[in-house]
Coordinates of C-alpha atoms in Angstrom, one line a residue:
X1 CA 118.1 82.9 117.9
X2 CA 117.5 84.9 120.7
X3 CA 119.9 88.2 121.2
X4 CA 122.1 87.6 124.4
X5 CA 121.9 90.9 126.4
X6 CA 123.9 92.5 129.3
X7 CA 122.4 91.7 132.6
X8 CA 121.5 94.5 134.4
X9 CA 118.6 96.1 136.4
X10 CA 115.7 97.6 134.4
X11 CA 114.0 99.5 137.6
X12 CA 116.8 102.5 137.6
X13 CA 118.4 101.0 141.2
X14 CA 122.3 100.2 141.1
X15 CA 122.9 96.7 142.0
X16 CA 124.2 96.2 145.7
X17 CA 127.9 95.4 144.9
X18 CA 128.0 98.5 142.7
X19 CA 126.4 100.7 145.4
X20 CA 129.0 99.4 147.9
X21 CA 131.9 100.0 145.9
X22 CA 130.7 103.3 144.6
X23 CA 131.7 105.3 147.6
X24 CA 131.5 108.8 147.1
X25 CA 132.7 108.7 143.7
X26 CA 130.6 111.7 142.7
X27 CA 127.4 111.3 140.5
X28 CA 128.0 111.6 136.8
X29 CA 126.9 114.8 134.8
X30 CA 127.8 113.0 130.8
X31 CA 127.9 115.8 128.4
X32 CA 127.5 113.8 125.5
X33 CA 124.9 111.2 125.2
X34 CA 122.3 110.7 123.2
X35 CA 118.2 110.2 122.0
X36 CA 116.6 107.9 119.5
X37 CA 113.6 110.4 119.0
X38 CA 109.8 108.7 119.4
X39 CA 108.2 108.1 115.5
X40 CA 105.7 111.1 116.3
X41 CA 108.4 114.0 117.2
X42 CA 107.2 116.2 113.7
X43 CA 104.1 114.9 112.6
X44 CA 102.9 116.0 116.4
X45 CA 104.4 119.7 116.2
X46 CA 104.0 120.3 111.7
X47 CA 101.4 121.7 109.9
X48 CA 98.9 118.9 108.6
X49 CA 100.1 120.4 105.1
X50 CA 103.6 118.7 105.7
X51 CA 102.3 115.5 107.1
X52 CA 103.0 113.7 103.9
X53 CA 106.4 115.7 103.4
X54 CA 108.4 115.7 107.3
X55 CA 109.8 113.7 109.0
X56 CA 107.6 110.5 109.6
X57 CA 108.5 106.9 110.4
X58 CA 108.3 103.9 107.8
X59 CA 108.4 100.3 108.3
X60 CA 110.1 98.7 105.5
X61 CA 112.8 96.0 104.4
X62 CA 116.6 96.7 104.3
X63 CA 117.9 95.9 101.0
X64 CA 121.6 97.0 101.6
X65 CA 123.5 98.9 103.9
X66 CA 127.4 99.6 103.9
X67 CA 129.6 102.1 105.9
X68 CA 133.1 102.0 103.7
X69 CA 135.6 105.0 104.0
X70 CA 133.3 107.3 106.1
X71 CA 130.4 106.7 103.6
X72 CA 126.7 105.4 105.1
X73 CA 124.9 104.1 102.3
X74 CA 121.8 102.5 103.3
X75 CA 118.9 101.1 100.1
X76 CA 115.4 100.9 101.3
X77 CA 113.0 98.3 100.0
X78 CA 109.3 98.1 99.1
X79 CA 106.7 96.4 100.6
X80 CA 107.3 92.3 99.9
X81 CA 110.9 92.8 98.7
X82 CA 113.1 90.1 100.7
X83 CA 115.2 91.9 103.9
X84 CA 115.6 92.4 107.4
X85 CA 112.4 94.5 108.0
X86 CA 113.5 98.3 109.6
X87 CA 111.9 101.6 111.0
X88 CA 113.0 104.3 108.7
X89 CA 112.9 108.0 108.9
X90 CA 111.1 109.1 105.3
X91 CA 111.6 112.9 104.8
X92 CA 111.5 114.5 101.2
X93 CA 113.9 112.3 99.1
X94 CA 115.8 111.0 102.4
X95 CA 115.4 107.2 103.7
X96 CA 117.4 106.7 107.0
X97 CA 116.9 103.1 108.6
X98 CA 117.5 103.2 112.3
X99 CA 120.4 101.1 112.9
X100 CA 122.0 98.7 115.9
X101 CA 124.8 101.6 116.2
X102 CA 122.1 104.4 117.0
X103 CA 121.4 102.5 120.2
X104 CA 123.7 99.1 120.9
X105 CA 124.0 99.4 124.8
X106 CA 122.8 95.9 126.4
X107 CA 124.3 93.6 123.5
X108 CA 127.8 92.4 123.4
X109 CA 130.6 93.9 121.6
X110 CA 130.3 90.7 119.5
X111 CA 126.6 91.3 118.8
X112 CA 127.1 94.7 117.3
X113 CA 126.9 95.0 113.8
X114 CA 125.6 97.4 111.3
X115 CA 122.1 96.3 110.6
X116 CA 118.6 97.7 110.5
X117 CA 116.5 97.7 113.6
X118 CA 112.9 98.5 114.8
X119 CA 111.6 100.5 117.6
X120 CA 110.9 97.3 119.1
X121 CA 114.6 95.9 119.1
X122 CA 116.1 98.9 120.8
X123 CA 116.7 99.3 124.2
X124 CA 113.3 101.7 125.5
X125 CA 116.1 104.2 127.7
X126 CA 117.0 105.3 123.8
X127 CA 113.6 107.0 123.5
X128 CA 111.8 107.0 126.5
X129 CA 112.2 109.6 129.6
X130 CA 111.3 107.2 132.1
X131 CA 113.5 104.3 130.8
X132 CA 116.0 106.7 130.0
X133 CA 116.3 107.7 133.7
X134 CA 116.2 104.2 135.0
X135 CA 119.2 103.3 132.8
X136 CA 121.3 106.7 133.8
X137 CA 120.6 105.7 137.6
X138 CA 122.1 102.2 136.9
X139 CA 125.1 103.8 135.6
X140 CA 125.9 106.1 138.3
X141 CA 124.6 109.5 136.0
X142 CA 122.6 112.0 137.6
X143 CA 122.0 114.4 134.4
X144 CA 122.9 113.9 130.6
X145 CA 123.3 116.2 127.5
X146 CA 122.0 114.2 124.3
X147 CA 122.7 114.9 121.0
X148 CA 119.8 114.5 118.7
X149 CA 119.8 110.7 115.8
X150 CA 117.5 111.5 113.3
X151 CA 118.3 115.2 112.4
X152 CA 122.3 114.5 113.1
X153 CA 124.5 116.1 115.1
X154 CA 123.9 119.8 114.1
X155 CA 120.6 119.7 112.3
X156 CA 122.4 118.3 108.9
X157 CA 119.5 116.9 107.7
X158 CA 117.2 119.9 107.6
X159 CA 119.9 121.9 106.4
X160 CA 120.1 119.8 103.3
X161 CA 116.7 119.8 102.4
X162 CA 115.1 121.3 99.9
X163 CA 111.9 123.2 101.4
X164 CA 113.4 125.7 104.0
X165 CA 110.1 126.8 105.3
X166 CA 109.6 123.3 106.1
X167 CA 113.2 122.5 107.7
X168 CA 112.9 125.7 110.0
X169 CA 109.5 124.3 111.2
X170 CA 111.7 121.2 111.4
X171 CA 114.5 122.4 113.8
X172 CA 112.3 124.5 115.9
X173 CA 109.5 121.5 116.3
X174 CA 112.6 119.2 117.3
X175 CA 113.4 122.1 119.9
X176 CA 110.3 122.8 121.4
X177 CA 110.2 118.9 122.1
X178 CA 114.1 118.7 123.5
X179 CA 112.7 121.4 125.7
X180 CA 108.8 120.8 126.5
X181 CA 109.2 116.6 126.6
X182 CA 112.3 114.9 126.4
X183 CA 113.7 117.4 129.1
X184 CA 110.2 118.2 130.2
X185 CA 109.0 118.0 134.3
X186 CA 109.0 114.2 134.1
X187 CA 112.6 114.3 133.6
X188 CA 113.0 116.3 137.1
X189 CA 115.9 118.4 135.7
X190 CA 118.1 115.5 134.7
X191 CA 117.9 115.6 131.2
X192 CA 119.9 118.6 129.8
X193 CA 118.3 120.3 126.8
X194 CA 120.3 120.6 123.6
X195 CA 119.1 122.9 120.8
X196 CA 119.4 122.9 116.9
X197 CA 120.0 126.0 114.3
X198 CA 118.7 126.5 110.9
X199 CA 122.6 126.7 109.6
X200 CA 121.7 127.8 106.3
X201 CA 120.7 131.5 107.5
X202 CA 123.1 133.2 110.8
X203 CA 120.3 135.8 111.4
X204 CA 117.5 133.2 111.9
X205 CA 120.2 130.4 113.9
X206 CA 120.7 133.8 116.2
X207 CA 117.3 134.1 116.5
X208 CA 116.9 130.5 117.1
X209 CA 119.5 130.9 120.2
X210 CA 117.8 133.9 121.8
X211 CA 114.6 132.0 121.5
X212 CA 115.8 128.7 123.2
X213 CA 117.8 130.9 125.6
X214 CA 114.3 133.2 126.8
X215 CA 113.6 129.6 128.4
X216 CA 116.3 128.3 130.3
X217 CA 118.5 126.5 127.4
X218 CA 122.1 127.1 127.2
X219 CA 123.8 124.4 124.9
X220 CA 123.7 124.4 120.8
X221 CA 124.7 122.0 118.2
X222 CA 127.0 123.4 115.6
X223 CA 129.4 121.4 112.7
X224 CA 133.0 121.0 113.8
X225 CA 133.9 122.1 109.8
X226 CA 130.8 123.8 108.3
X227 CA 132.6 124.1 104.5
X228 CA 132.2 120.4 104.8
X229 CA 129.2 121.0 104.6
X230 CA 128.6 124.0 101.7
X231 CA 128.7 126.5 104.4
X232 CA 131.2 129.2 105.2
X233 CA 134.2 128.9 107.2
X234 CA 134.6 130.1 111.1
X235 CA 137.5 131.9 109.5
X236 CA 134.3 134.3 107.6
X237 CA 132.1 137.4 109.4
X238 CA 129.1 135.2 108.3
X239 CA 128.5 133.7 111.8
X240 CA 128.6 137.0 113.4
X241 CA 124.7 137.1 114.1
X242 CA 125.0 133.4 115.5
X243 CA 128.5 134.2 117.9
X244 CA 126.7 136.8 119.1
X245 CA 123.6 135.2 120.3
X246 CA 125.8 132.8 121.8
X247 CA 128.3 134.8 123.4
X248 CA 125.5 137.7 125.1
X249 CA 123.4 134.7 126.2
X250 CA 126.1 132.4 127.4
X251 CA 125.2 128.7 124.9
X252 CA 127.8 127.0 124.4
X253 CA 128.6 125.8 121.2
X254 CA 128.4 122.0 121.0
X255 CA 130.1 120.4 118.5
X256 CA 130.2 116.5 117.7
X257 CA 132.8 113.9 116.0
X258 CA 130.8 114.0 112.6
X259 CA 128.6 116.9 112.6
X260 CA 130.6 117.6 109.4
X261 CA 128.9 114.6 107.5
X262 CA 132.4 113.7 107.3
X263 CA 134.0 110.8 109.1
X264 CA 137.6 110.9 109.0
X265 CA 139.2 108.2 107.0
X266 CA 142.1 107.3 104.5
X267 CA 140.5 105.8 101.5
X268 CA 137.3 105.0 99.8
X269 CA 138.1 101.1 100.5
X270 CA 138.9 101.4 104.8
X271 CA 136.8 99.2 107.0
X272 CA 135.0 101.4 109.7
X273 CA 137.6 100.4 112.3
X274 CA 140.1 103.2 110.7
X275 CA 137.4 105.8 110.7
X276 CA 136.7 104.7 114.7
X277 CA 140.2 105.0 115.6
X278 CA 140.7 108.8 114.4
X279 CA 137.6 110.2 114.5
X280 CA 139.4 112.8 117.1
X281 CA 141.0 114.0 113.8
X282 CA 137.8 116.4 112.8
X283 CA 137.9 117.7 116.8
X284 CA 142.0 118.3 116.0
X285 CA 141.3 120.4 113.0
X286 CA 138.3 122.0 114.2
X287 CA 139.5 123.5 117.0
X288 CA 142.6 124.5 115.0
X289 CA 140.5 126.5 113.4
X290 CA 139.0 128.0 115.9
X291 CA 142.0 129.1 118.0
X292 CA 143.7 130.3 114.9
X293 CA 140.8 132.6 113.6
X294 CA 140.4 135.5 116.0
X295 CA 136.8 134.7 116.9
X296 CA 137.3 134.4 120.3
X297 CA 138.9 138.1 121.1
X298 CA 135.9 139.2 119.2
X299 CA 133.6 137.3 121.3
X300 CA 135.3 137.0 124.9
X301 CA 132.2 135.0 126.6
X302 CA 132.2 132.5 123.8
X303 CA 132.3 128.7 124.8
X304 CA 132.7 126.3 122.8
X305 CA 133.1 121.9 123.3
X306 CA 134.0 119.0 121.5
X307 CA 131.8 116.0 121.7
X308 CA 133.2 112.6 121.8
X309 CA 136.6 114.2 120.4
X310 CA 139.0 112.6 124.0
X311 CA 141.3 115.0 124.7
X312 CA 144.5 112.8 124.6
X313 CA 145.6 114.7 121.5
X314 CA 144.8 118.2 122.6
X315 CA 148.5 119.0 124.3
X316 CA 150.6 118.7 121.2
X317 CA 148.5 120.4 119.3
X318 CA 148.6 123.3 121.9
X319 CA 152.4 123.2 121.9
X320 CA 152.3 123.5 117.9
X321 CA 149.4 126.4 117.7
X322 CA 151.7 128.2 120.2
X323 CA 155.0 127.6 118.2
X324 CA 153.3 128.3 115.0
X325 CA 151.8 132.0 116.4
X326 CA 155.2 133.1 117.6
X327 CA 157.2 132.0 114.8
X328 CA 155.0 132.2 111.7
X329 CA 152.3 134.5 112.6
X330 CA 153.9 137.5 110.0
X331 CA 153.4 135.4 107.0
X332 CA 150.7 132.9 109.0
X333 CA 147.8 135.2 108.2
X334 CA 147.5 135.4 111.9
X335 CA 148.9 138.6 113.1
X336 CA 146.5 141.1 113.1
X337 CA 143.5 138.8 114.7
X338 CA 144.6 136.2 117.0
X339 CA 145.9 138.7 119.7
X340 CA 147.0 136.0 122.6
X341 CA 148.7 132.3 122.2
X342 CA 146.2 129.8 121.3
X343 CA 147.2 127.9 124.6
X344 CA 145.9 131.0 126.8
X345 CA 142.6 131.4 123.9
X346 CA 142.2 127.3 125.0
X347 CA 142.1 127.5 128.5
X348 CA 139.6 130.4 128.4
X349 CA 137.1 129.2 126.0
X350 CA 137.2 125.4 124.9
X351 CA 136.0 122.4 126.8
X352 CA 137.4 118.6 125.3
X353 CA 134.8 115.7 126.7
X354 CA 135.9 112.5 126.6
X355 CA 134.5 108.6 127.9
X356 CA 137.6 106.5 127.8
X357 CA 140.8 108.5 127.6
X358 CA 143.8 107.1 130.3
X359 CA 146.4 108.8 128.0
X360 CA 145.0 112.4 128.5
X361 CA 144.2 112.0 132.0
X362 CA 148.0 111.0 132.7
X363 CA 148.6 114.5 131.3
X364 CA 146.0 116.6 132.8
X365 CA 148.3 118.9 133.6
X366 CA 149.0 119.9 129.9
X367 CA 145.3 120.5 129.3
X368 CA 143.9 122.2 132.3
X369 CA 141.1 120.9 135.1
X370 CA 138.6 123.5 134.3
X371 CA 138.9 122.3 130.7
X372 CA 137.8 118.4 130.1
X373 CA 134.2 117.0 130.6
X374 CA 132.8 113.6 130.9
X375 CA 131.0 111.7 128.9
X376 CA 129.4 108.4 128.9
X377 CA 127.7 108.4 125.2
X378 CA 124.9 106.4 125.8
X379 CA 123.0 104.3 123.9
X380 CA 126.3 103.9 121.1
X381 CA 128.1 101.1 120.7
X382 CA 131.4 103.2 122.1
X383 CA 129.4 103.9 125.2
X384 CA 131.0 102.8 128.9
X385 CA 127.3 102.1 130.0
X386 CA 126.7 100.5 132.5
X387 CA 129.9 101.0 133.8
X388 CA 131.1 104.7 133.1
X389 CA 131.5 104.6 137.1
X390 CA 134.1 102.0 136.8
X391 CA 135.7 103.6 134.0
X392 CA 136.3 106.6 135.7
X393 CA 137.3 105.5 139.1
X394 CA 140.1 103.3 137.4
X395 CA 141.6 106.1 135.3
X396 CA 141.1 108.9 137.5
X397 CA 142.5 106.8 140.6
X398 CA 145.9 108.7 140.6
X399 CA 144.2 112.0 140.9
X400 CA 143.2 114.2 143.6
X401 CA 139.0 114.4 145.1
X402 CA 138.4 117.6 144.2
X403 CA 139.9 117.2 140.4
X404 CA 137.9 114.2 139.7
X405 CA 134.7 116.2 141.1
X406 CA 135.3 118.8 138.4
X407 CA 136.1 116.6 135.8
X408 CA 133.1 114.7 136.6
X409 CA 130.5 117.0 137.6
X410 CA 131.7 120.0 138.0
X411 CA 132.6 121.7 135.1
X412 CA 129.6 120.9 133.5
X413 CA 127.2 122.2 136.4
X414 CA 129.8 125.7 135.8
X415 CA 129.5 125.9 131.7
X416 CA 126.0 124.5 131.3
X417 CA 124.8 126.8 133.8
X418 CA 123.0 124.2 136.0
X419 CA 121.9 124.3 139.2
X420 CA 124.2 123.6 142.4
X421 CA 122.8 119.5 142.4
X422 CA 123.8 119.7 138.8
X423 CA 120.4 119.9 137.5
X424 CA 118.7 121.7 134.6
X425 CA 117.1 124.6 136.3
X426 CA 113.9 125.2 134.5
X427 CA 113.0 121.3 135.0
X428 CA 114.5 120.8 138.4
X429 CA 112.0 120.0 141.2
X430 CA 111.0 123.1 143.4
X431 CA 112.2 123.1 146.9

């Protein structure tokens, strides 16, 4: 049977009805979307030594694939086993099927399961500049931020492998095609460029910053709890070299829900939907961390965000930092480093983007304007496309012109450094 899609128009022009109800409900900057990457993103940019070895794309049945308590577990079959036939990403020991939830905008809610799917049965804007901007136009989006699929989102997959001369080639042939392609001059300065690390070595993520930075990028991905990851804690000196880089050059520190590897959930046994429904819990403790660990009066011009985190929960947690500093800070471990209340290190350094949020938007107030992004996570299956317009306009109605132009454009164009259109400036069009 034929999959039922989402009628909508493929040739990046808004339908009449939504152009006359549009208004001048500004033009959407989404800080957190994201791209399938095409099958020859390595084996174009590697070594011919490591063509066998990175990152390459198989076609090959899907013997079994669960997602139980935070946990994707996927078993990839030979050639004439029985199973829905997938693309998967091969690299060393790693098989990673592409799946309906790396790209589900077009089908139904109904439609969206967790299954293996080919290049062919994914919507072409998940990979494909052109196709990409038509579907952005159809959704009221004038530029995007995308977070990478294949490596995750902070470069965990090249961080776990084993060959490290291989997954630094990895990260930095992924970056060179963010840059050079997928945010390239056919994008016209639309398509925001978003960078990877190596995270296993500070000195070489630092010099990985300065190198994306020499050309115009100012947005890396970084995990919202490295330990969770075998790495050290932001609480440590050993991201000195990396906060550094970031601070003197002005990237901001992009963090997604999951760039830990680890979903929140309650046990081994809970359906997906528990994971879905406090996966703000990592962004919570994250930036928990953060406040409480002195980095940011060590690093004044440091920025950081929280992907796909909402910001419904981010008062409370304010109000507790703040009581916690002044009441506990002599035995809190806290004293001699965090030098300001965590509310007042918040409103100077950390951005919360969110897609569908009424609750935090009724309490605005208790956050800050300059402080919340939007988001319209394309191609998920959380994503408001093609109606992130619609979205917006009906929970931001109660609020004033000019808060709903920051919130929507405007604090991105301000922290991402873009251009007064809200365009990247290296790609933007020359006038």
């Amino acid at each position: 049977m034929e999959t039922k899609r989402l009628t909508e128009p493929r040739q990046g022009k808004e339908p009449e009805e939504a152009k006359r109800s549009a208004g001048a409900f500004p033009r959407i900057i989404s800080v957190d979307d994201h791209t399938v990457e095409p099958p020859t993103v390595w084996r174009d940019r590697l070594p011919s030594k490591y063509h066998d070895t990175g990152p390459r794309i198989v076609r090959a049945p899907l013997k079994e694939m669960t997602f139980v308590g935070g946990k994707f577990a996927p078993t990839m079959g030979s050639p004439g086993d029985d199973g829905p036939i997938a693309d998967w990403w091969v690299y060393e020991d790693l098989r990673r099927p592409l799946t309906r939830l790396d790209t589900a905008v077009g089908y139904s809610r109904d439609e969206i399961r967790l299954e293996g799917i080919t290049y062919e049965q994914m919507r072409p804007g998940s990979y494909s500049v052109p196709e990409r901007l038509a579907d952005m136009d159809v959704n009221h989006v004038q530029s995007a931020l995308c977070f990478p699929t294949f490596p995750r989102f902070c470069g965990q997959t090249f961080t776990e492998a084993k060959d490290r001369e291989l997954g630094l080639l990895g990260v930095r042939a992924y970056n060179d095609w963010m840059v050079e392609e997928w945010c390239g001059p056919a994008a016209g300065g639309r398509l925001i460029p978003l960078t990877l690390v190596p995270l296993w070595d500070a000195e070489l993520a630092a010099e990985e910053v300065r190198r994306n930075a020499a050309r115009g990028v100012r947005a890396v991905c970084f995990s919202e709890i490295p330990p969770h990851l075998g790495l050290p804690s932001i609480h440590t000196d050993y991201w000195d070299p990396f906060l550094r880089a970031c601070d003197e050059t002005g990237t901001v520190i992009a963090m997604h829900i999951g760039s830990s590897s680890k979903m929140p959930s309650t046990s081994a046994d809970a359906p997906p939907a528990v994971g879905s429904t406090i996966t703000f819990a990592n962004c919570c403790f994250s930036m928990t961390d953060w406040l409480m660990s002195g980095t940011f009066d060590r690093f004044p011009d440091l920025k950081i965000m929280y992907a796909e985190g909402q910001i419904g929960w981010i008062p409370y947690i304010l109000e507790r930092a703040d009581v916690v500093w002044e009441e506990n800070r002599a035995w809190g471990g806290v004293a001699d480093k965090v030098l300001r209340p965590p509310s007042e290190l918040f409103a100077g350094h950390v951005h919360g983007c969110f897609f569908d949020d009424a609750f935090g938007l009724k309490n605005l107030d208790a956050i800050g304007v300059g402080n919340v992004l939007y988001e319209t996570d394309y191609p998920h299956s959380d994503s408001t496309w093609p109606k992130s317009r619609q979205v917006a306009e009906a929970q931001m109605s109660h609020l004033a012109p000019d808060v709903v132009e920051r919130i929507v454009r405007g604090n991105a164009i301000e922290l991402l450094g873009l251009t007064g259109e809200g365009l990247w400036g290296p790609s933007a069009p020359t006038r």
